[in-house]
PDB file of C-alpha atoms in Angstrom:
ATOM      1  CA  MET N   1     167.808-157.921  57.836  1.00 87.00           C
ATOM      2  CA  LYS N   2     170.005-154.886  58.945  1.00 91.00           C
ATOM      3  CA  PRO N   3     168.776-151.947  60.184  1.00 93.00           C
ATOM      4  CA  GLY N   4     167.173-149.622  58.261  1.00 94.00           C
ATOM      5  CA  GLU N   5     166.275-152.489  55.506  1.00 93.00           C
ATOM      6  CA  LYS N   6     162.981-151.800  54.053  1.00 94.00           C
ATOM      7  CA  PHE N   7     160.462-154.753  53.268  1.00 93.00           C
ATOM      8  CA  ASN N   8     157.094-152.774  50.973  1.00 90.00           C
ATOM      9  CA  HIS N   9     156.053-150.489  53.171  1.00 89.00           C
ATOM     10  CA  LEU N  10     157.852-151.618  56.571  1.00 93.00           C
ATOM     11  CA  THR N  11     161.283-150.327  57.634  1.00 95.00           C
ATOM     12  CA  PHE N  12     163.335-152.653  60.598  1.00 95.00           C
ATOM     13  CA  THR N  13     164.490-150.031  62.819  1.00 95.00           C
ATOM     14  CA  GLY N  14     167.197-152.981  64.689  1.00 94.00           C
ATOM     15  CA  LYS N  15     165.263-153.932  67.670  1.00 95.00           C
ATOM     16  CA  GLU N  16     163.782-157.413  67.484  1.00 93.00           C
ATOM     17  CA  ARG N  17     162.949-160.386  70.250  1.00 93.00           C
ATOM     18  CA  ARG N  18     162.256-163.864  70.863  1.00 91.00           C
ATOM     19  CA  ASP N  19     158.883-165.137  71.798  1.00 87.00           C
ATOM     20  CA  GLY N  20     159.039-169.293  71.394  1.00 85.00           C
ATOM     21  CA  LYS N  21     160.705-170.209  67.878  1.00 86.00           C
ATOM     22  CA  HIS N  22     159.859-166.704  66.535  1.00 90.00           C
ATOM     23  CA  THR N  23     161.818-163.181  66.010  1.00 94.00           C
ATOM     24  CA  TYR N  24     160.113-160.470  65.954  1.00 95.00           C
ATOM     25  CA  GLY N  25     161.343-157.347  64.793  1.00 94.00           C
ATOM     26  CA  GLU N  26     160.380-153.563  65.294  1.00 95.00           C
ATOM     27  CA  PHE N  27     159.204-151.833  62.099  1.00 95.00           C
ATOM     28  CA  GLN N  28     158.227-148.233  61.293  1.00 94.00           C
ATOM     29  CA  CYS N  29     155.618-148.788  58.714  1.00 92.00           C
ATOM     30  CA  ASP N  30     155.144-145.503  56.265  1.00 89.00           C
ATOM     31  CA  CYS N  31     152.065-143.957  58.228  1.00 88.00           C
ATOM     32  CA  GLY N  32     154.680-143.765  60.684  1.00 90.00           C
ATOM     33  CA  ASN N  33     153.273-146.533  62.959  1.00 89.00           C
ATOM     34  CA  LYS N  34     156.164-148.710  64.988  1.00 94.00           C
ATOM     35  CA  LYS N  35     155.271-152.305  65.839  1.00 92.00           C
ATOM     36  CA  PHE N  36     156.649-155.564  66.173  1.00 95.00           C
ATOM     37  CA  ILE N  37     155.918-157.988  63.766  1.00 93.00           C
ATOM     38  CA  ARG N  38     157.165-161.572  63.133  1.00 92.00           C
ATOM     39  CA  LYS N  39     160.533-160.815  60.750  1.00 93.00           C
ATOM     40  CA  ASP N  40     159.901-163.921  58.545  1.00 91.00           C
ATOM     41  CA  ILE N  41     156.469-163.091  57.427  1.00 90.00           C
ATOM     42  CA  VAL N  42     157.856-159.788  56.566  1.00 92.00           C
ATOM     43  CA  ALA N  43     160.624-160.878  54.591  1.00 91.00           C
ATOM     44  CA  ARG N  44     158.227-162.891  52.293  1.00 86.00           C
ATOM     45  CA  GLY N  45     156.057-160.177  52.064  1.00 86.00           C
ATOM     46  CA  THR N  46     152.668-161.914  54.215  1.00 80.00           C
ATOM     47  CA  THR N  47     152.735-158.444  55.232  1.00 86.00           C
ATOM     48  CA  LYS N  48     153.116-155.409  53.450  1.00 86.00           C
ATOM     49  CA  SER N  49     152.318-152.775  56.225  1.00 89.00           C
ATOM     50  CA  CYS N  50     151.707-152.254  60.215  1.00 88.00           C
ATOM     51  CA  GLY N  51     148.021-152.940  58.991  1.00 80.00           C
ATOM     52  CA  CYS N  52     147.140-149.423  57.546  1.00 77.00           C
ATOM     53  CA  LEU N  53     146.702-150.749  54.332  1.00 75.00           C
ATOM     54  CA  TYR N  54     144.320-153.419  55.368  1.00 67.00           C
ATOM     55  CA  ASN N  55     142.145-150.530  57.044  1.00 66.00           C
ATOM     56  CA  LYS N  56     142.333-148.166  53.705  1.00 66.00           C
ATOM     57  CA  ARG N  57     141.247-151.675  51.287  1.00 64.00           C
ATOM     58  CA  LYS N  58     138.635-152.126  54.062  1.00 59.00           C
ATOM     59  CA  ASN N  59     137.253-148.679  54.093  1.00 57.00           C
ATOM     60  CA  GLU N  60     137.492-148.090  49.968  1.00 61.00           C
ATOM     61  CA  VAL N  61     134.949-151.420  50.023  1.00 66.00           C
ATOM     62  CA  GLY N  62     132.857-149.807  52.672  1.00 66.00           C
ATOM     63  CA  LEU N  63     132.420-153.730  54.470  1.00 73.00           C
ATOM     64  CA  ASP N  64     132.649-154.518  58.226  1.00 73.00           C
ATOM     65  CA  SER N  65     135.569-155.930  59.030  1.00 71.00           C
ATOM     66  CA  ALA N  66     133.772-159.514  59.493  1.00 76.00           C
ATOM     67  CA  THR N  67     132.230-158.848  55.926  1.00 82.00           C
ATOM     68  CA  TYR N  68     135.422-157.646  55.013  1.00 81.00           C
ATOM     69  CA  GLU N  69     137.254-161.011  55.967  1.00 81.00           C
ATOM     70  CA  THR N  70     134.623-163.187  54.364  1.00 87.00           C
ATOM     71  CA  LEU N  71     135.296-161.552  50.830  1.00 88.00           C
ATOM     72  CA  TYR N  72     138.661-162.047  51.109  1.00 86.00           C
ATOM     73  CA  ASN N  73     138.395-165.470  51.958  1.00 88.00           C
ATOM     74  CA  VAL N  74     135.922-165.999  49.217  1.00 90.00           C
ATOM     75  CA  TRP N  75     139.108-163.753  46.572  1.00 91.00           C
ATOM     76  CA  ARG N  76     141.649-165.926  48.000  1.00 90.00           C
ATOM     77  CA  ASN N  77     140.300-169.047  47.528  1.00 91.00           C
ATOM     78  CA  MET N  78     139.179-168.105  43.738  1.00 93.00           C
ATOM     79  CA  MET N  79     142.573-167.368  43.154  1.00 93.00           C
ATOM     80  CA  ARG N  80     144.670-170.497  44.931  1.00 91.00           C
ATOM     81  CA  ARG N  81     142.510-173.021  43.018  1.00 90.00           C
ATOM     82  CA  CYS N  82     142.941-171.362  39.718  1.00 92.00           C
ATOM     83  CA  GLU N  83     146.737-170.265  40.263  1.00 89.00           C
ATOM     84  CA  ASP N  84     147.845-172.163  43.260  1.00 88.00           C
ATOM     85  CA  GLU N  85     149.436-175.782  42.316  1.00 86.00           C
ATOM     86  CA  LYS N  86     149.692-177.291  45.548  1.00 84.00           C
ATOM     87  CA  SER N  87     145.907-176.522  46.190  1.00 84.00           C
ATOM     88  CA  GLU N  88     143.923-179.428  46.905  1.00 79.00           C
ATOM     89  CA  ARG N  89     141.365-178.030  44.049  1.00 79.00           C
ATOM     90  CA  TYR N  90     143.923-177.414  41.583  1.00 85.00           C
ATOM     91  CA  TYR N  91     143.301-179.905  39.477  1.00 78.00           C
ATOM     92  CA  THR N  92     139.779-179.534  38.410  1.00 75.00           C
ATOM     93  CA  TYR N  93     140.374-175.637  37.743  1.00 86.00           C
ATOM     94  CA  GLY N  94     143.536-174.389  36.969  1.00 89.00           C
ATOM     95  CA  GLU N  95     144.547-177.275  35.269  1.00 85.00           C
ATOM     96  CA  ARG N  96     142.035-177.595  33.512  1.00 83.00           C
ATOM     97  CA  GLY N  97     142.554-173.891  32.568  1.00 89.00           C
ATOM     98  CA  ILE N  98     140.185-172.450  34.631  1.00 90.00           C
ATOM     99  CA  SER N  99     141.769-168.911  35.405  1.00 95.00           C
ATOM    100  CA  VAL N 100     140.701-165.889  36.803  1.00 95.00           C
ATOM    101  CA  CYS N 101     140.708-162.395  34.526  1.00 96.00           C
ATOM    102  CA  ASP N 102     143.547-159.742  34.746  1.00 94.00           C
ATOM    103  CA  GLU N 103     141.119-157.310  36.755  1.00 94.00           C
ATOM    104  CA  TRP N 104     140.344-159.811  39.270  1.00 95.00           C
ATOM    105  CA  HIS N 105     143.936-160.391  40.900  1.00 92.00           C
ATOM    106  CA  ASP N 106     143.702-157.242  42.441  1.00 88.00           C
ATOM    107  CA  PHE N 107     141.109-157.598  45.687  1.00 87.00           C
ATOM    108  CA  ARG N 108     139.952-154.650  45.416  1.00 85.00           C
ATOM    109  CA  ALA N 109     138.613-154.810  42.159  1.00 90.00           C
ATOM    110  CA  PHE N 110     137.347-158.111  42.073  1.00 94.00           C
ATOM    111  CA  ALA N 111     135.943-156.603  45.637  1.00 90.00           C
ATOM    112  CA  LYS N 112     134.555-153.451  44.473  1.00 89.00           C
ATOM    113  CA  TRP N 113     132.811-155.468  41.366  1.00 93.00           C
ATOM    114  CA  ALA N 114     131.205-157.690  44.463  1.00 92.00           C
ATOM    115  CA  VAL N 115     129.635-155.290  46.091  1.00 89.00           C
ATOM    116  CA  GLU N 116     128.013-153.534  43.210  1.00 90.00           C
ATOM    117  CA  ASN N 117     126.574-157.011  42.560  1.00 91.00           C
ATOM    118  CA  GLY N 118     124.936-158.050  45.368  1.00 87.00           C
ATOM    119  CA  TRP N 119     127.878-160.109  47.195  1.00 88.00           C
ATOM    120  CA  LYS N 120     127.064-159.978  51.105  1.00 86.00           C
ATOM    121  CA  ARG N 121     127.823-162.726  53.704  1.00 84.00           C
ATOM    122  CA  GLY N 122     126.394-166.254  52.984  1.00 83.00           C
ATOM    123  CA  LEU N 123     126.170-166.186  49.089  1.00 87.00           C
ATOM    124  CA  SER N 124     129.042-167.935  46.924  1.00 84.00           C
ATOM    125  CA  ILE N 125     130.339-167.530  44.047  1.00 88.00           C
ATOM    126  CA  GLU N 126     129.018-169.521  40.494  1.00 85.00           C
ATOM    127  CA  ARG N 127     130.134-169.654  37.134  1.00 86.00           C
ATOM    128  CA  LYS N 128     127.922-169.437  34.482  1.00 83.00           C
ATOM    129  CA  GLU N 129     129.413-171.793  32.422  1.00 84.00           C
ATOM    130  CA  LEU N 130     131.375-173.981  34.056  1.00 75.00           C
ATOM    131  CA  ASN N 131     134.028-174.463  31.564  1.00 79.00           C
ATOM    132  CA  GLY N 132     134.499-170.475  31.644  1.00 89.00           C
ATOM    133  CA  ASN N 133     136.938-168.386  33.591  1.00 94.00           C
ATOM    134  CA  TYR N 134     136.257-166.176  36.339  1.00 96.00           C
ATOM    135  CA  CYS N 135     135.354-163.102  35.039  1.00 96.00           C
ATOM    136  CA  PRO N 136     132.714-160.268  35.621  1.00 96.00           C
ATOM    137  CA  GLU N 137     130.793-161.681  32.487  1.00 95.00           C
ATOM    138  CA  ASN N 138     130.992-165.325  33.466  1.00 94.00           C
ATOM    139  CA  CYS N 139     130.254-165.198  37.325  1.00 93.00           C
ATOM    140  CA  THR N 140     127.030-164.160  40.162  1.00 90.00           C
ATOM    141  CA  PHE N 141     126.753-164.848  43.113  1.00 88.00           C
ATOM    142  CA  ILE N 142     123.606-167.768  44.373  1.00 81.00           C
ATOM    143  CA  THR N 143     122.073-168.665  47.974  1.00 74.00           C
ATOM    144  CA  MET N 144     122.093-171.957  49.660  1.00 59.00           C
ATOM    145  CA  ALA N 145     118.805-172.130  48.480  1.00 61.00           C
ATOM    146  CA  GLU N 146     119.324-171.540  44.673  1.00 63.00           C
ATOM    147  CA  GLN N 147     122.427-174.014  44.710  1.00 58.00           C
ATOM    148  CA  ALA N 148     119.561-176.730  46.091  1.00 55.00           C
ATOM    149  CA  LYS N 149     117.522-175.836  43.296  1.00 55.00           C
ATOM    150  CA  ASN N 150     120.673-177.449  40.952  1.00 54.00           C
ATOM    151  CA  LYS N 151     120.237-180.430  43.129  1.00 48.00           C
ATOM    152  CA  THR N 152     117.232-181.642  41.261  1.00 47.00           C
ATOM    153  CA  SER N 153     116.426-183.643  38.380  1.00 47.00           C
ATOM    154  CA  ASN N 154     117.676-181.627  35.790  1.00 61.00           C
ATOM    155  CA  ILE N 155     120.855-183.134  36.339  1.00 77.00           C
ATOM    156  CA  ARG N 156     120.240-186.411  34.099  1.00 78.00           C
ATOM    157  CA  ILE N 157     122.657-189.033  33.712  1.00 84.00           C
ATOM    158  CA  VAL N 158     122.099-191.965  31.345  1.00 84.00           C
ATOM    159  CA  ILE N 159     124.251-195.320  32.242  1.00 87.00           C
ATOM    160  CA  ASP N 160     123.502-198.493  29.548  1.00 86.00           C
ATOM    161  CA  GLY N 161     120.740-196.408  27.752  1.00 82.00           C
ATOM    162  CA  ASP N 162     118.889-195.582  31.676  1.00 83.00           C
ATOM    163  CA  ASP N 163     118.288-192.165  31.843  1.00 78.00           C
ATOM    164  CA  GLN N 164     117.725-191.231  35.535  1.00 81.00           C
ATOM    165  CA  CYS N 165     118.216-187.715  37.932  1.00 80.00           C
ATOM    166  CA  LEU N 166     121.746-187.486  39.678  1.00 82.00           C
ATOM    167  CA  SER N 167     119.842-188.675  42.681  1.00 79.00           C
ATOM    168  CA  GLU N 168     118.311-191.638  41.439  1.00 81.00           C
ATOM    169  CA  TRP N 169     121.943-192.743  40.327  1.00 86.00           C
ATOM    170  CA  CYS N 170     122.971-191.793  43.661  1.00 87.00           C
ATOM    171  CA  ARG N 171     120.443-193.829  45.731  1.00 85.00           C
ATOM    172  CA  ARG N 172     120.899-196.852  43.656  1.00 89.00           C
ATOM    173  CA  LEU N 173     124.969-196.863  43.242  1.00 91.00           C
ATOM    174  CA  ASN N 174     124.600-196.183  47.337  1.00 91.00           C
ATOM    175  CA  PHE N 175     126.928-193.290  46.051  1.00 91.00           C
ATOM    176  CA  PRO N 176     126.860-189.659  48.388  1.00 88.00           C
ATOM    177  CA  PHE N 177     124.896-187.344  46.503  1.00 84.00           C
ATOM    178  CA  LYS N 178     127.340-184.629  47.402  1.00 82.00           C
ATOM    179  CA  VAL N 179     130.010-186.003  45.966  1.00 86.00           C
ATOM    180  CA  ALA N 180     128.277-186.739  42.606  1.00 86.00           C
ATOM    181  CA  TRP N 181     126.930-183.331  42.556  1.00 82.00           C
ATOM    182  CA  SER N 182     129.820-181.139  43.567  1.00 81.00           C
ATOM    183  CA  ARG N 183     132.005-183.406  40.713  1.00 82.00           C
ATOM    184  CA  TYR N 184     129.257-182.804  37.693  1.00 83.00           C
ATOM    185  CA  HIS N 185     129.513-179.145  38.575  1.00 76.00           C
ATOM    186  CA  ARG N 186     133.169-178.389  39.103  1.00 75.00           C
ATOM    187  CA  LEU N 187     134.125-180.627  35.952  1.00 72.00           C
ATOM    188  CA  GLY N 188     131.150-179.235  33.817  1.00 66.00           C
ATOM    189  CA  TYR N 189     130.360-183.087  32.231  1.00 63.00           C
ATOM    190  CA  ALA N 190     128.782-186.052  33.229  1.00 71.00           C
ATOM    191  CA  ASP N 191     130.786-189.026  32.432  1.00 81.00           C
ATOM    192  CA  PRO N 192     129.342-191.551  34.929  1.00 86.00           C
ATOM    193  CA  SER N 193     132.820-193.342  35.488  1.00 83.00           C
ATOM    194  CA  ILE N 194     133.658-190.331  36.905  1.00 83.00           C
ATOM    195  CA  LEU N 195     130.630-188.512  38.700  1.00 85.00           C
ATOM    196  CA  PHE N 196     130.145-192.125  41.078  1.00 88.00           C
ATOM    197  CA  TYR N 197     134.176-193.085  40.989  1.00 86.00           C
ATOM    198  CA  PRO N 198     134.929-194.232  44.751  1.00 85.00           C
ATOM    199  CA  GLY N 199     138.343-193.009  45.186  1.00 81.00           C
ATOM    200  CA  ASP N 200     140.132-189.639  44.916  1.00 78.00           C
ATOM    201  CA  LEU N 201     139.814-188.604  41.425  1.00 74.00           C
ATOM    202  CA  ARG N 202     143.609-186.728  41.268  1.00 73.00           C
ATOM    203  CA  SER N 203     144.325-190.852  40.874  1.00 68.00           C
ATOM    204  CA  MET N 204     142.489-189.736  37.870  1.00 67.00           C
ATOM    205  CA  ARG N 205     144.212-187.013  36.374  1.00 64.00           C
ATOM    206  CA  GLY N 206     145.308-188.365  32.681  1.00 57.00           C
ATOM    207  CA  ARG N 207     141.817-189.174  32.558  1.00 59.00           C
ATOM    208  CA  LEU N 208     140.525-186.271  32.812  1.00 58.00           C
ATOM    209  CA  ALA N 209     142.825-184.195  31.000  1.00 55.00           C
ATOM    210  CA  SER N 210     141.443-186.878  28.252  1.00 53.00           C
ATOM    211  CA  LEU N 211     138.163-185.464  28.391  1.00 50.00           C
ATOM    212  CA  MET N 212     138.930-181.340  28.325  1.00 48.00           C
TER     213      MET N 212
END
């Protein structure tokens, strides 16, 4: 990294200092502010400004800092499970073909839609069609109480001709209800061998792919 070299909105002044295992460089932001920032996170683009871009975007959305951070994490987690192959949840989203619409790749567009559609802290994003993508037409926000309503007897599972609700099968099989319910809603089908599989579903990727 050379003096005068620019990374997004930050220009390296040439000054640097060491703090433990990290090296901090002084950068002048396009807004005029100077700030010492870790050189590695600037070089890889994790940090693009002195913080002014964050504040600008936060103000555009009209949320306080804590609420903005929470909504940003909702967006980031949605993007990761659909786009990042290293995500622990990628195999039940991105690997199954579930994606995020082009519009929502821009956090500001997602945030604007979320605020206009009643998002607030404590709500989670839910796809109306479980095999559909993340997009304005297929998504809504639900409360924990509404999520609880989904944990009722309307989820029916048939095993060897015996039709019982999901909670009853979990009781009979001594299987964690939260695990079975989560698999049912993430995968979108009710194959008992998948729902009540005692191990990690990542070991069954071939089977999951055949059911898509």
